[in-house]
XYZ file of C-alpha atoms in Angstrom:
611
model
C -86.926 7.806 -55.696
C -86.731 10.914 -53.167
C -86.099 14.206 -54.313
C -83.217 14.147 -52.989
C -81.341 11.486 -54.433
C -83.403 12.662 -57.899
C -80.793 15.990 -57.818
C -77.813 13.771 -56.544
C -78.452 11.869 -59.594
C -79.207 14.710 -61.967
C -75.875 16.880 -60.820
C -73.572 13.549 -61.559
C -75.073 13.217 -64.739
C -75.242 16.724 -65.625
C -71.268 17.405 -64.607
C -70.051 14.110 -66.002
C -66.132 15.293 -66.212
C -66.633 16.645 -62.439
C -68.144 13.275 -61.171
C -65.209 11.104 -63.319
C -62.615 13.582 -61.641
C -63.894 13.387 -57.590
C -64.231 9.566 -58.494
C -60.573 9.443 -59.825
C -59.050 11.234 -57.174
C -61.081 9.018 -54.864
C -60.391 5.593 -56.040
C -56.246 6.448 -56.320
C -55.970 6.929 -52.649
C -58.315 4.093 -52.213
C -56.231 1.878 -54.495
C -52.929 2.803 -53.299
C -54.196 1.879 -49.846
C -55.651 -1.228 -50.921
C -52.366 -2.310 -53.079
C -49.882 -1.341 -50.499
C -51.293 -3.125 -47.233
C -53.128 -6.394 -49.426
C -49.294 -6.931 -50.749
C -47.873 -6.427 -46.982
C -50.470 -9.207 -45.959
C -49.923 -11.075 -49.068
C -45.889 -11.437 -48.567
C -46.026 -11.521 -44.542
C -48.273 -15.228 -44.957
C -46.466 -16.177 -47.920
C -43.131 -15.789 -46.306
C -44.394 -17.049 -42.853
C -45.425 -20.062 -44.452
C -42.471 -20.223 -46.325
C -39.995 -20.302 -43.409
C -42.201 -22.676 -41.061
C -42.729 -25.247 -44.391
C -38.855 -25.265 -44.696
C -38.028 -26.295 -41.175
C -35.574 -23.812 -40.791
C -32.800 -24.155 -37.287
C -32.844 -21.897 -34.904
C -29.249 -21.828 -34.861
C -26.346 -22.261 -37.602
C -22.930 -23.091 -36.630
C -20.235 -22.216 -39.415
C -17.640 -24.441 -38.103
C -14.433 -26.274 -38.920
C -14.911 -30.459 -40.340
C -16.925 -32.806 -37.982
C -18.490 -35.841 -37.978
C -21.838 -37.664 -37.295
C -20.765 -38.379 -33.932
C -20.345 -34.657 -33.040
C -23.570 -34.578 -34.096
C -25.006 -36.802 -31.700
C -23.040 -35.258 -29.112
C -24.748 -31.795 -29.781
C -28.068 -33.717 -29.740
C -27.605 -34.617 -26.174
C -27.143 -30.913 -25.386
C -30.158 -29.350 -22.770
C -33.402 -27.782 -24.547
C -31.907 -29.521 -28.450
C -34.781 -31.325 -29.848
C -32.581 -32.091 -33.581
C -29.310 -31.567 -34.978
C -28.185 -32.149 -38.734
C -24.706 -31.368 -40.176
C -24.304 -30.000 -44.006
C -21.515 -29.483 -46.314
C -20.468 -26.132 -47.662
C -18.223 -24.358 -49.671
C -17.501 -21.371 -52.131
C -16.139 -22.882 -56.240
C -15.840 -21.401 -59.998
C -18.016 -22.458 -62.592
C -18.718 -21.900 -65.889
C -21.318 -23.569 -69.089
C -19.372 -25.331 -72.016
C -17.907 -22.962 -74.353
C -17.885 -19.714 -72.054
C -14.493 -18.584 -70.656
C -15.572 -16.431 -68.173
C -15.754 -18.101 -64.575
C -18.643 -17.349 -62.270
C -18.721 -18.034 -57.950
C -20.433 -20.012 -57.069
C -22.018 -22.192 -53.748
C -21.672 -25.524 -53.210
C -23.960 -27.879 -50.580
C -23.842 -31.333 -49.787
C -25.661 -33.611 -47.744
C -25.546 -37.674 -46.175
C -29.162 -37.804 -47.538
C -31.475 -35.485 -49.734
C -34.712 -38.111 -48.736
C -33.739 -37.268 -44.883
C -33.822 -34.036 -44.616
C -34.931 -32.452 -41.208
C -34.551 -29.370 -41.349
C -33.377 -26.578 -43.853
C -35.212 -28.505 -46.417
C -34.095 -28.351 -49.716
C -37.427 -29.246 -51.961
C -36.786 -31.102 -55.899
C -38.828 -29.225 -58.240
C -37.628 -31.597 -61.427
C -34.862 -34.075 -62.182
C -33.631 -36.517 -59.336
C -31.032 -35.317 -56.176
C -27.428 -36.293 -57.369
C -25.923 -39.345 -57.182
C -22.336 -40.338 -58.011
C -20.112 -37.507 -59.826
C -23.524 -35.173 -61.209
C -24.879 -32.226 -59.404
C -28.346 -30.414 -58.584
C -28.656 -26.566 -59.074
C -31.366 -24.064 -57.332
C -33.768 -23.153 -59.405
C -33.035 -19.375 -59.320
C -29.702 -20.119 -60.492
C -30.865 -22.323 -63.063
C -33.607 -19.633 -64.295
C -30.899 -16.393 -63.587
C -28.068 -18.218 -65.394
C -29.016 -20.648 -68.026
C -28.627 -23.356 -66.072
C -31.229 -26.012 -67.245
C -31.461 -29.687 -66.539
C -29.181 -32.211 -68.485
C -26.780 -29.233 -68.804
C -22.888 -29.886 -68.526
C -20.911 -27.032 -66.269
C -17.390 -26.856 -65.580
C -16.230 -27.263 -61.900
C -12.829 -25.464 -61.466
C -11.334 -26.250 -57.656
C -7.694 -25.528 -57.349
C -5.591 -26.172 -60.689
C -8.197 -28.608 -62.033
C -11.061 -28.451 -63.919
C -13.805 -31.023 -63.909
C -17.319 -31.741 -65.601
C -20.150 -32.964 -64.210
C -23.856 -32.447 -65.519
C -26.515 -30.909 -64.046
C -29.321 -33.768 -63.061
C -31.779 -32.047 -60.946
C -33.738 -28.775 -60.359
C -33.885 -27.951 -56.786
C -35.583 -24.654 -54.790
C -33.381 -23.823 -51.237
C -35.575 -21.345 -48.687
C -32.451 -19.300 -48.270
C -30.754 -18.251 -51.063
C -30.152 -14.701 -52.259
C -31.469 -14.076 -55.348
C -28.891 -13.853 -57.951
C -31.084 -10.481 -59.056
C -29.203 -9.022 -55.957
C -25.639 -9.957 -56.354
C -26.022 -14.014 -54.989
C -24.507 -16.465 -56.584
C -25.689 -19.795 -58.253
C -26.420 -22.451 -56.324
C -25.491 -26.572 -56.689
C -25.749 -29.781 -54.866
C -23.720 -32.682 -54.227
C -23.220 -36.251 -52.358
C -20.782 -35.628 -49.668
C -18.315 -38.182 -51.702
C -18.666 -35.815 -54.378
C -17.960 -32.762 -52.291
C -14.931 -33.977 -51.321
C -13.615 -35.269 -54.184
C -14.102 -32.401 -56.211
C -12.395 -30.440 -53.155
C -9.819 -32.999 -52.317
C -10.469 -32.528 -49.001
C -11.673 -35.539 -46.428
C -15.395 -36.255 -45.589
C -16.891 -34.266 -42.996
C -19.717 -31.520 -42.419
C -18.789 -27.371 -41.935
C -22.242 -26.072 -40.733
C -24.637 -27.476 -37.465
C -28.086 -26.835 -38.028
C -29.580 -26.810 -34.679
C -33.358 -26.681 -33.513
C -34.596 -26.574 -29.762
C -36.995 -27.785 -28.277
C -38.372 -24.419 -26.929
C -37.638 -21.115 -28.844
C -36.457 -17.729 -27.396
C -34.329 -14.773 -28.325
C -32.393 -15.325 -24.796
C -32.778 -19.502 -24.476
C -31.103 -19.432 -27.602
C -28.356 -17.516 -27.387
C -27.665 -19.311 -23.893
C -27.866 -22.369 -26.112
C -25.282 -21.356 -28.370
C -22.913 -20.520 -26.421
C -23.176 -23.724 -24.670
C -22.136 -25.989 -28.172
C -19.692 -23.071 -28.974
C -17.926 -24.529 -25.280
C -18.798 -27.693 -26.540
C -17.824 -27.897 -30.016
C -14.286 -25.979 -28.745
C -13.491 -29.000 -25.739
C -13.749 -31.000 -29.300
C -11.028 -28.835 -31.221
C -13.717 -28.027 -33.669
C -13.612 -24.066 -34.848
C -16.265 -21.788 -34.399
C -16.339 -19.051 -37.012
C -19.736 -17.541 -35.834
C -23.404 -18.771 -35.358
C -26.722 -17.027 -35.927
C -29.726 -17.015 -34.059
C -32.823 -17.104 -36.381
C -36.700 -16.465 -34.824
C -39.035 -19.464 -36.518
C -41.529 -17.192 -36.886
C -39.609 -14.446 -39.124
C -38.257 -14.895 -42.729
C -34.962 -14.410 -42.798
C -35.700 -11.146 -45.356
C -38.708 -10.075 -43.731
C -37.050 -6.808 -42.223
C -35.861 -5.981 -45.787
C -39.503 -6.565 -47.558
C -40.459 -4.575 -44.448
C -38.400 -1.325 -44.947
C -39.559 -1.266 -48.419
C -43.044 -1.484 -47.845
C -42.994 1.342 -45.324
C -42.387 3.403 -48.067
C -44.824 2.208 -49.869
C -47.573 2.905 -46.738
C -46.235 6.493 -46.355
C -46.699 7.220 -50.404
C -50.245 5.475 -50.196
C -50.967 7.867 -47.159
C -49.954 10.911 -49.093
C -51.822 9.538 -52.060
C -54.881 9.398 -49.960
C -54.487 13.234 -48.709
C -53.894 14.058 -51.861
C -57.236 12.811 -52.923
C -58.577 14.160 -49.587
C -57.630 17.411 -50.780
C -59.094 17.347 -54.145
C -62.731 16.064 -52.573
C -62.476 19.111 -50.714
C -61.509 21.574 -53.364
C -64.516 19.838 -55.605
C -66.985 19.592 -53.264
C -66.400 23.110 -52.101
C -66.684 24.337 -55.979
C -69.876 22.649 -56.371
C -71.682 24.438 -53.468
C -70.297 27.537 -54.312
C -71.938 26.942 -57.866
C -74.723 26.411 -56.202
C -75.601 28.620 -53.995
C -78.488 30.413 -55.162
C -79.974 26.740 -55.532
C -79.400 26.577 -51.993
C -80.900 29.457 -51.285
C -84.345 28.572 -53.288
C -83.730 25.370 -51.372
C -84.041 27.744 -47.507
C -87.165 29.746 -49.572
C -89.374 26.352 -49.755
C -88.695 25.210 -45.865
C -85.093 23.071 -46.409
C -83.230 23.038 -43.325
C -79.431 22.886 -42.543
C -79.513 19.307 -42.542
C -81.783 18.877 -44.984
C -79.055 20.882 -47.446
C -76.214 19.223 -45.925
C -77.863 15.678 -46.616
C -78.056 16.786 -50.210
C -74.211 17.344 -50.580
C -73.145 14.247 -48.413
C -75.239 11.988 -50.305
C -73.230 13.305 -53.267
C -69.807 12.433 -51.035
C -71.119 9.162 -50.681
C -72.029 8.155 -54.286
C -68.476 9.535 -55.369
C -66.691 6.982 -52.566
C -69.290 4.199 -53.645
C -68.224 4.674 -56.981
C -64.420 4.758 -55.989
C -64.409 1.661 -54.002
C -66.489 -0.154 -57.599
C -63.233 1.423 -59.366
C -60.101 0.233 -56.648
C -61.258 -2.741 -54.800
C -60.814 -5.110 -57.430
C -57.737 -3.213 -59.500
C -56.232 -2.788 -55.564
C -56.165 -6.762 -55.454
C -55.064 -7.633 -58.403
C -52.219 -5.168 -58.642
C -51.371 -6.625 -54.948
C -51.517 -10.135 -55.877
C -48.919 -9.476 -58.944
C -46.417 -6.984 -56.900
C -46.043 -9.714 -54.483
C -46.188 -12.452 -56.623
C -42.823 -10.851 -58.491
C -41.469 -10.084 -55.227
C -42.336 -13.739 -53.542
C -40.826 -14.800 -56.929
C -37.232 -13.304 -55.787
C -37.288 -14.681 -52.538
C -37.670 -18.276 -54.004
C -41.227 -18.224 -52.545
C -44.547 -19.846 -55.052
C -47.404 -18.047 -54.961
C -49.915 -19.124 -57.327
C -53.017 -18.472 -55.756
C -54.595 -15.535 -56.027
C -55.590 -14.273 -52.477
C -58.179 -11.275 -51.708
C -56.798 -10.025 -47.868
C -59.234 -8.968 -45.589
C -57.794 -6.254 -43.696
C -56.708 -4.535 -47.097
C -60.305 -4.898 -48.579
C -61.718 -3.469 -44.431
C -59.527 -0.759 -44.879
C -60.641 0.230 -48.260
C -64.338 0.159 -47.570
C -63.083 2.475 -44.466
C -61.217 4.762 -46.715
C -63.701 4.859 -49.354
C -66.783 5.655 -47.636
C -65.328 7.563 -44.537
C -63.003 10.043 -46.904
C -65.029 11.351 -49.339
C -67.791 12.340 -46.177
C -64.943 13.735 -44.183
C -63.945 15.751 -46.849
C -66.931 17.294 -48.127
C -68.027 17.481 -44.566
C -66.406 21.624 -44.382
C -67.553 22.897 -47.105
C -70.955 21.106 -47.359
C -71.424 22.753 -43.274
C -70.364 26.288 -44.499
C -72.705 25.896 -47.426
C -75.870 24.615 -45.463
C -75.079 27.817 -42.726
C -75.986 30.546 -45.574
C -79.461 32.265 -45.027
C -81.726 32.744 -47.951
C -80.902 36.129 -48.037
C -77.453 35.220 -47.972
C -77.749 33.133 -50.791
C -79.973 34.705 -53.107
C -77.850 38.457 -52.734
C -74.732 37.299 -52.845
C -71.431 36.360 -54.955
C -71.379 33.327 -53.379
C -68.974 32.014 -50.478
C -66.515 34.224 -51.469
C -68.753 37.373 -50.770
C -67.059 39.753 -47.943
C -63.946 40.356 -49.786
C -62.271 43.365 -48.225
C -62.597 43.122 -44.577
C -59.391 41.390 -43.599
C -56.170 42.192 -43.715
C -54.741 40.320 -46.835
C -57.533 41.890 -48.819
C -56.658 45.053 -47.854
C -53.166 45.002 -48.573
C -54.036 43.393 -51.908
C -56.352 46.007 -52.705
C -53.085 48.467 -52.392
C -51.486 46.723 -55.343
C -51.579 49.443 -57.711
C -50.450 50.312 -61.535
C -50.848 46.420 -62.569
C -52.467 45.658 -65.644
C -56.399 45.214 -65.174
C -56.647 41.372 -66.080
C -53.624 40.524 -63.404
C -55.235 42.657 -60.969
C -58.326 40.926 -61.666
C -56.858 37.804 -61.326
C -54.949 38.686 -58.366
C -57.682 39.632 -56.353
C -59.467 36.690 -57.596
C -57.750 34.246 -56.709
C -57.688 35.229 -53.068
C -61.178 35.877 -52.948
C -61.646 32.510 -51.229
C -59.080 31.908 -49.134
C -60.178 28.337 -48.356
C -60.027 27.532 -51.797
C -56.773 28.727 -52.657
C -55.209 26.884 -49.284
C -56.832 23.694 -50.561
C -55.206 24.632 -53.754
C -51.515 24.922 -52.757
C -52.001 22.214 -50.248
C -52.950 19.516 -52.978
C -49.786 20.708 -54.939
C -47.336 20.522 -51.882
C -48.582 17.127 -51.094
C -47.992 16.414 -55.050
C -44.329 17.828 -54.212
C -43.875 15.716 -51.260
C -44.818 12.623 -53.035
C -42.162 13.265 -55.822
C -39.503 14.449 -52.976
C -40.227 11.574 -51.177
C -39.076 9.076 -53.829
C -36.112 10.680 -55.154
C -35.370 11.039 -51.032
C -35.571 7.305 -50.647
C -33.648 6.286 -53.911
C -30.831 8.697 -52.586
C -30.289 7.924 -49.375
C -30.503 4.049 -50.661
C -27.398 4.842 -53.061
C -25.335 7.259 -50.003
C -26.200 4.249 -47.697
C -25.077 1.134 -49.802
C -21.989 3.325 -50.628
C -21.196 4.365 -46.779
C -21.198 0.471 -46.436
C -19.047 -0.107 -49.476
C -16.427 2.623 -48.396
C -16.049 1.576 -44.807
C -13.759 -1.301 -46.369
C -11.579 -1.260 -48.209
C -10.994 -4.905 -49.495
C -11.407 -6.782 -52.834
C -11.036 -10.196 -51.302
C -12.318 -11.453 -47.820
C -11.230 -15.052 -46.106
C -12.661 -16.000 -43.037
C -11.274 -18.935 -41.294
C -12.677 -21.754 -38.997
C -10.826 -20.666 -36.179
C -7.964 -17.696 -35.506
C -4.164 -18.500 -36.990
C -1.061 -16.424 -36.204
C -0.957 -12.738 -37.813
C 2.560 -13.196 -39.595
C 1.630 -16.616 -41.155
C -1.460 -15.668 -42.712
C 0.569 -12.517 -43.843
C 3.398 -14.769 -45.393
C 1.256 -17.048 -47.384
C -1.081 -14.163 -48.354
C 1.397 -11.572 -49.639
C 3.324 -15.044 -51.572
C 0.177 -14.565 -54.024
C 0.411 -12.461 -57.354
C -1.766 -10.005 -57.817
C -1.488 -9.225 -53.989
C -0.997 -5.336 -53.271
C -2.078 -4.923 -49.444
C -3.263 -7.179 -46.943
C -3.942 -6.976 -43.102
C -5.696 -8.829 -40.468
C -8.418 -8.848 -38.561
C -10.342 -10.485 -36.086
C -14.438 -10.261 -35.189
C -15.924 -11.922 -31.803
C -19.756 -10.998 -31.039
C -20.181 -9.023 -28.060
C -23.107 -7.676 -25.768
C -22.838 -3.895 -25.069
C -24.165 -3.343 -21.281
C -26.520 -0.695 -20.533
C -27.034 1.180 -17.363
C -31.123 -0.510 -17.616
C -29.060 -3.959 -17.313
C -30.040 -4.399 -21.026
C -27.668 -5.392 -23.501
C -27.224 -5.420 -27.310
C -25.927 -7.978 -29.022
C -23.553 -7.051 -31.723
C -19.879 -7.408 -33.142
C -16.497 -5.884 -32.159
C -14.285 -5.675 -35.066
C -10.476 -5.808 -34.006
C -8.736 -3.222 -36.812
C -4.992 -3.400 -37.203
C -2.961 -0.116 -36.274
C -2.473 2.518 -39.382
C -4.949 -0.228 -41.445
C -4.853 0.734 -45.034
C -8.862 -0.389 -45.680
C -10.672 0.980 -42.705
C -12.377 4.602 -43.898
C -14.626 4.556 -41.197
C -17.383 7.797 -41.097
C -16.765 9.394 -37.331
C -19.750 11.835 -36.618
C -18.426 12.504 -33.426
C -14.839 11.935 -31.574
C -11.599 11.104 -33.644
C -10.675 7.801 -35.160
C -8.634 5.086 -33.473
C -4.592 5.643 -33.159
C -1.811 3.190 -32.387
C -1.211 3.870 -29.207
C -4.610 3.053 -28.046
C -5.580 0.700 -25.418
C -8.915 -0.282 -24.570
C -10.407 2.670 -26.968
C -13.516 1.789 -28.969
C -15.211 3.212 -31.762
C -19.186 2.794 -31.217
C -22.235 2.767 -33.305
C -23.466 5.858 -34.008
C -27.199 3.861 -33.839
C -26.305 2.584 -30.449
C -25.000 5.751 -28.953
C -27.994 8.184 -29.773
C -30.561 5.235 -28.970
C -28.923 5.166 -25.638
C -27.555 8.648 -24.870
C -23.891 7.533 -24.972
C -21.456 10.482 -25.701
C -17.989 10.752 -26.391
C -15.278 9.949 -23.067
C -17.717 7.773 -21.376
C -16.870 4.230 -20.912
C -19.193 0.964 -21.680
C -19.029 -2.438 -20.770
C -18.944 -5.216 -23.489
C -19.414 -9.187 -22.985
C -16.923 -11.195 -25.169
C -16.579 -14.625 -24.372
C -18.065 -14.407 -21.154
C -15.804 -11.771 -20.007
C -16.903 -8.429 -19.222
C -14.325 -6.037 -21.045
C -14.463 -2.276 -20.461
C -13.749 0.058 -23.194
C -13.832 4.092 -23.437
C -15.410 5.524 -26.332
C -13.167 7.671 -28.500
C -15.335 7.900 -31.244
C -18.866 7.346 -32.703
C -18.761 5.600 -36.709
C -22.004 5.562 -39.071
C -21.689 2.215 -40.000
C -25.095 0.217 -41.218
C -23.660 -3.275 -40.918
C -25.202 -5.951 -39.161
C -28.039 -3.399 -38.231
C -25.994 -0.889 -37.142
C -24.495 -3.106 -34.154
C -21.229 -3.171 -35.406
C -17.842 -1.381 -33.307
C -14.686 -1.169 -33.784
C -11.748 -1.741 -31.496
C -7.727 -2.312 -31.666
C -7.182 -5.647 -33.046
C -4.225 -5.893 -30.886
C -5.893 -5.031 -27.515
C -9.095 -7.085 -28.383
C -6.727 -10.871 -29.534
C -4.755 -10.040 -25.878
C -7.538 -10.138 -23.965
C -9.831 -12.808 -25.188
C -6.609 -14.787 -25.687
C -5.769 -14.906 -29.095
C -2.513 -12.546 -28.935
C -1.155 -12.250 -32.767
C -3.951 -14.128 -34.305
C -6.804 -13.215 -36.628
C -9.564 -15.333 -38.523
C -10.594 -12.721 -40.955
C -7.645 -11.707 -44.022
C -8.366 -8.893 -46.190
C -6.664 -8.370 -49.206
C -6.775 -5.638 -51.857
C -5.626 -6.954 -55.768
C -3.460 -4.525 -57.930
């Protein structure tokens, strides 16, 4: 063994808390690193996978009743490889014996061994046949909902039993852990019987034969025409991307977070390299100095002390790779586990382990790459007749005017002038415990703005109950029938198309115009800019905030929105901070908007508020 790694080796042994502390500080940035991008990897293949294995559509229709006929119709439509219809609909439930209700969802389908696409996949029991029902396997897990159990179906005045004979897991299902509710499935006779309604699907599932964001869109609007020359209602569609999970820009947003706290975590352990490193060549000085007497060179010294570096981020990456994956592996596991996703194979992602070999051996040199230089630069003389790096206190300016503190006690002016004997230490210092400060600020940031966001969606509305219907009815019918209920205190309604908002680029954003009633009772919207809508408005329109600052749009000017293939100009009274529907969601007169796509005194969406 050389002599030099013989005193790289000697001063780890010798300064066994320093070595454990460098090697700490080390392997957390290394593990952060190394837990926060192997579970991004981890849940972006798991969820990939996920979506491709479950066939989803491209599109989803949320229509009125059709048959297989439409069906086959839609399937002769240009670039539409596959069409399947489904059954949906919203219920109350409850176990034997409990007397609280719970909402639920119920599916249906012609034929569980058929499926084509949005495959629903048995994980026990048998699909249903006859009056007996199937429930997703969250639900069933969430709320006690195991096979051969007995719930109570409750549609209209009646109340009906009918046990629970298989365990089924659906791609797309919010997790009851975030406000969704259970999950069951039925035969289509059951459906309707339990509904007393007539056979007949409520939701198109289509998939084309090529994909794109525009091709699609294109597509849908083409069996929205269609499906309308049939007199079958259109409450919206969606346009989903094969090759993105439907929750991928929510698992997304939180693992930003997590990247920008493993980044901070890995300056902070930059940092505290720095601070040791530097302390350890100032201990040593005079040794470097003896080294200079017997012929060492600058990089002779400096190999010494980066050696050192590199043993500590050797020793780092022994103590994070491993922990890194495994804590990885279990985070996304739990959070697979949410999304309905099985992950029980234990997976060791390459870029996360390339990155913390990076990290690891890169950050420790980097780091101990300052003080190591400013070390090796000291002459002999230097070395042997001095204090140390810190020798030379006096000559600036901060010295001096500390030196003019007077009538202090002896140990605080002691300490005082200590402490900014070496400047670079004490920076290094404060900077490690401002990036400790950041850190904390930075989570109790995020959970904040989390809670003001969820409740500046919350407040924007002000409805307890929302109905949205297959296609638009008249305003004072829907008002009749709605205020007849008990329990009733306000009620208004609406109307929502989807519309493109032009841009002077020729680019347009696809998002929703909401038609609000004049003086409505449960729209609080948040204006940052402008005033709010009044009844004597015409074609006035309150836009995203999002949208205007992305796109320089101020106050007075006018934009162009596509609804229903008409080109509708509207001038901006007002900008809203409204998150819905990513922050693509405006506001006009509900009046103006049903008179000119032709639904004058109509609305599809009622909202009510209860006493």
């Amino acid at each position: 063994m050389s002599i030099i790694w013989r005193k790289v080796w000697r001063d780890l042994w010798r300064n066994k808390l320093r070595t454990f502390l460098i090697v700490l500080s080390t392997a957390v940035g290394v593990f952060a690193l190394g837990f926060v991008y192997g579970t991004s990897d981890v849940m972006q293949v798991k969820m990939t996978e996920s979506h491709e294995a479950s066939v989803f559509p491209h599109i989803v229709f949320y229509t009125g009743l059709f048959d297989r006929e439409t069906i086959d119709g839609i399937v002769r439509e240009a670039n539409v490889s596959d069409a399947e219809g489904q059954r949906a609909g919203s219920f109350r439930w409850k176990l034997e014996g409990e007397t609280d209700w719970r909402d639920g969802t119920l599916y249906a389908r012609d034929d569980y061994q058929a499926q084509r696409m949005d495959l629903f996949e048995l994980v026990d029991g048998h699909w249903p046949t006859g009056r007996e029902l199937a429930v997703e396997r969250l639900g069933s897990r969430h709320f006690g909902v195991p096979l051969g159990t007995t719930i109570v179906v409750e549609f209209g005045r009646s109340e009906r039993r009918l046990p629970i004979q298989g365990v089924a897991r659906q791609s797309q299902v919010q997790p009851p852990q975030w406000g969704g509710d259970a999950v069951f499935y039925a035969t289509m006779e059951t459906f309707a019987w339990l509904t007393d309604q007539e056979r007949g699907f409520n939701r198109l599932n289509v998939r084309l034969a090529s994909f794109s964001e525009e091709g699609a869109e294109r597509t849908a609007e083409e069996i929205e025409d269609r499906l309308a020359r049939m007199d079958i209602g259109v409450g919206l569609y969606q346009v989903y991307d094969p090759d993105v999970h439907w929750l991928q820009e929510t698992i997304d947003s939180i693992l930003i977070v997590l990247k920008v706290l493993g980044a901070l975590s890995l300056g902070l352990s930059g940092f505290l390299i720095v601070n040791m490193m530097n302390a350890t060549v100032a201990q040593q000085v005079w040794q470097i100095g003896v080294m200079k007497v017997v012929g060492a060179t600058r990089g002779r010294v400096a190999q010494v002390y980066l050696a050192m570096a590199s043993v500590y981020g050797m020793l780092a990456l022994v103590a994070a790779v491993v922990p890194g994956a495994v804590a990885s592996h279990l985070l996304a596991g739990w959070l697979l586990g949410l999304m309905n996703i099985s992950d029980n194979s234990f997976r060791v992602m390459p870029r996360a382990v390339a990155i913390q070999l990076a990290v690891g051996l890169l950050v420790p040199l980097v780091a101990a790459l300052v003080p190591v230089i400013g070390g090796a630069r000291i002459t002999p003389h230097q070395a042997i007749g001095s204090y140390g790096l810190g020798v030379g206190f006096g000559r600036s300016w901060l010295d001096r005017l500390i030196a003019r503190v007077r009538r202090l006690p002896r140990p605080l002016a002691l300490s005082l002038r200590n402490t900014f004997r070496r400047k670079l230490r004490i920076t290094l210092t404060l900077t490690t415990l401002v990036l400790g400060g950041v850190m904390f600020i930075v989570v109790m940031s995020v959970g904040t703005s989390m809670s003001n966001t969820i409740e500046v969606l919350i407040n924007d509305f002000g409805f307890d109950v929302l109905v949205v219907f297959d296609r638009p009815h008249r305003a004072t019918r829907l008002m009749e029938a709605t205020n007849s209920v008990d329990g009733v205190a306000r009620a208004e309604v609406w109307d929502v198309q989807l519309g493109a908002v032009g841009l002077e680029d020729g680019e347009e954003i696809q998002g929703q115009l909401w038609g609000v009633p004049d003086n409505s009772q449960m729209f609080n919207p948040r204006i940052v800019s402008g005033r709010a809508l009044l009844p004597e408005d015409g074609r006035a329109i309150l836009l995203n905030s999002k949208i205007a600052s992305d796109h320089d749009i101020e106050v007075g000017e006018t934009v162009t929105v596509t609804v229903s293939e008409e080109e509708l100009t509207w001038t901006v009274v007002g900008l809203v901070l409204n998150v819905n529907n990513l922050q693509r969601d405006n506001f006009v007169p509900f009046d103006t908007l049903a008179r000119e796509i032709g639904n004058a005194n109509r609305g599809a969406f009622m909202m009510m508020g209860t006493a």
